[in-house]
């Protein structure tokens, strides 16, 4: 890293040169350096046996908290398995900034960040024992084939159909279209609601290059992937396993077997204090002892200035999410940090990735 008053540089080498350091994610707990490090393409889903996996085609809306994922991985896979850490995240940040020479990640790929949510998208024609939601042409235009939806008697509700995937969008008559979805047949009444949910994993599999989005990089309706890693931003938040925040002060634990629900003696204090105001990130903190932990310390930027991503905060003990979710719009991005939730908070738009430390 090179910082001056006028520029910001990141240098990467495939050899260990003077002045360069191996990212700590490649260093095992015993100090040895690993030859190969694997990063999961997809966020965690559950296989038929309830084991956490990184597979295409999985429902990743598990509604688990920081503690819930920690307990799941330890019980199913062992204590050295954990969810993504800031060490994991650093690798992709470094590569992305160097490859694209921009801090505006959404200017490269917008990601699934402008999907339809919390809107009055209503059925205009009733259906019985079917798999169609018939709505106006304008409403149908807000949805795309492959995405996940719910249908409810209330706004954003799933009382009628939950986590269904759109298989086609067909013309019904001159004024209406039919959104066709998978799963069991249901009854839809006039005035029922349709809303988006997070894409299942694998929505970017059709992209023929390592980085990109299916159909569109700019619409905000399709998952992005960077070097085959899906949803590095957008669609769902990703929980960080190794950091906890107490009243804007961040602490990090290097040993995954000691990740906890509170700040214990196994956590080290980061050498800066996070910003106490929410806003567009202007500057990220720097601690030479922990260069992989970079959270906002100054706001006042914009969606197209400085880091171009938003930051949320709160007092008390907080966990850390990154990347943004399906309706975050321009707030979403590579360093979109949400530091506002408690350890036990769980919701369908909060997900996690598998990781392992030897």
PDB file of C-alpha atoms in Angstrom, residues 116 121-125 127 130-151 161 164-173 176-182 186 188 192-196 221:
ATOM      1  CA  UNK A 116     -38.183  -4.861  -6.753  1.00  0.00           C
ATOM      2  CA  UNK A 121     -47.037  -4.853  -7.179  1.00  0.00           C
ATOM      3  CA  UNK A 122     -50.499  -6.422  -7.304  1.00  0.00           C
ATOM      4  CA  UNK A 123     -52.220  -9.262  -9.118  1.00  0.00           C
ATOM      5  CA  UNK A 124     -54.832  -8.018 -11.593  1.00  0.00           C
ATOM      6  CA  UNK A 125     -56.383 -11.408 -12.479  1.00  0.00           C
ATOM      7  CA  UNK A 127     -55.723 -17.760 -10.730  1.00  0.00           C
ATOM      8  CA  UNK A 130     -51.775 -22.587 -10.855  1.00  0.00           C
ATOM      9  CA  UNK A 131     -48.225 -21.260 -11.084  1.00  0.00           C
ATOM     10  CA  UNK A 132     -48.921 -17.829 -12.519  1.00  0.00           C
ATOM     11  CA  UNK A 133     -49.076 -14.353 -11.059  1.00  0.00           C
ATOM     12  CA  UNK A 134     -50.946 -12.168 -13.545  1.00  0.00           C
ATOM     13  CA  UNK A 135     -50.193  -8.477 -13.274  1.00  0.00           C
ATOM     14  CA  UNK A 136     -49.954  -5.345 -15.381  1.00  0.00           C
ATOM     15  CA  UNK A 137     -47.304  -5.083 -18.039  1.00  0.00           C
ATOM     16  CA  UNK A 138     -45.617  -2.357 -15.991  1.00  0.00           C
ATOM     17  CA  UNK A 139     -45.386  -4.526 -12.872  1.00  0.00           C
ATOM     18  CA  UNK A 140     -44.126  -7.535 -14.834  1.00  0.00           C
ATOM     19  CA  UNK A 141     -41.394  -5.339 -16.269  1.00  0.00           C
ATOM     20  CA  UNK A 142     -39.867  -5.065 -12.795  1.00  0.00           C
ATOM     21  CA  UNK A 143     -39.011  -8.790 -12.673  1.00  0.00           C
ATOM     22  CA  UNK A 144     -36.666 -11.059 -14.625  1.00  0.00           C
ATOM     23  CA  UNK A 145     -36.547 -14.764 -15.411  1.00  0.00           C
ATOM     24  CA  UNK A 146     -34.500 -16.740 -12.898  1.00  0.00           C
ATOM     25  CA  UNK A 147     -34.933 -14.463  -9.909  1.00  0.00           C
ATOM     26  CA  UNK A 148     -36.678 -15.466  -6.690  1.00  0.00           C
ATOM     27  CA  UNK A 149     -40.085 -14.129  -5.663  1.00  0.00           C
ATOM     28  CA  UNK A 150     -42.652 -14.387  -2.893  1.00  0.00           C
ATOM     29  CA  UNK A 151     -46.419 -13.930  -3.174  1.00  0.00           C
ATOM     30  CA  UNK A 161     -45.843 -18.733  -2.204  1.00  0.00           C
ATOM     31  CA  UNK A 164     -40.163 -19.454  -5.888  1.00  0.00           C
ATOM     32  CA  UNK A 165     -38.069 -18.892  -9.004  1.00  0.00           C
ATOM     33  CA  UNK A 166     -39.463 -17.262 -12.140  1.00  0.00           C
ATOM     34  CA  UNK A 167     -39.322 -19.666 -15.086  1.00  0.00           C
ATOM     35  CA  UNK A 168     -40.860 -17.366 -17.721  1.00  0.00           C
ATOM     36  CA  UNK A 169     -42.779 -14.129 -18.214  1.00  0.00           C
ATOM     37  CA  UNK A 170     -45.553 -14.494 -20.790  1.00  0.00           C
ATOM     38  CA  UNK A 171     -48.123 -12.246 -22.453  1.00  0.00           C
ATOM     39  CA  UNK A 172     -51.595 -12.735 -20.952  1.00  0.00           C
ATOM     40  CA  UNK A 173     -53.500 -10.030 -22.820  1.00  0.00           C
ATOM     41  CA  UNK A 176     -51.216  -7.878 -18.544  1.00  0.00           C
ATOM     42  CA  UNK A 177     -48.485 -10.484 -18.358  1.00  0.00           C
ATOM     43  CA  UNK A 178     -48.176 -13.748 -16.452  1.00  0.00           C
ATOM     44  CA  UNK A 179     -45.144 -14.285 -14.238  1.00  0.00           C
ATOM     45  CA  UNK A 180     -44.687 -18.076 -14.239  1.00  0.00           C
ATOM     46  CA  UNK A 181     -42.904 -19.646 -11.267  1.00  0.00           C
ATOM     47  CA  UNK A 182     -41.776 -23.092 -10.107  1.00  0.00           C
ATOM     48  CA  UNK A 186     -51.269 -22.005  -5.530  1.00  0.00           C
ATOM     49  CA  UNK A 188     -53.704 -16.105  -6.283  1.00  0.00           C
ATOM     50  CA  UNK A 192     -52.283 -10.168  -3.758  1.00  0.00           C
ATOM     51  CA  UNK A 193     -48.687  -8.908  -3.723  1.00  0.00           C
ATOM     52  CA  UNK A 194     -45.528 -10.066  -5.454  1.00  0.00           C
ATOM     53  CA  UNK A 195     -42.040  -9.109  -4.276  1.00  0.00           C
ATOM     54  CA  UNK A 196     -38.407 -10.053  -4.874  1.00  0.00           C
ATOM     55  CA  UNK A 221     -31.435  -7.042 -11.352  1.00  0.00           C
TER      56      UNK A 221
END
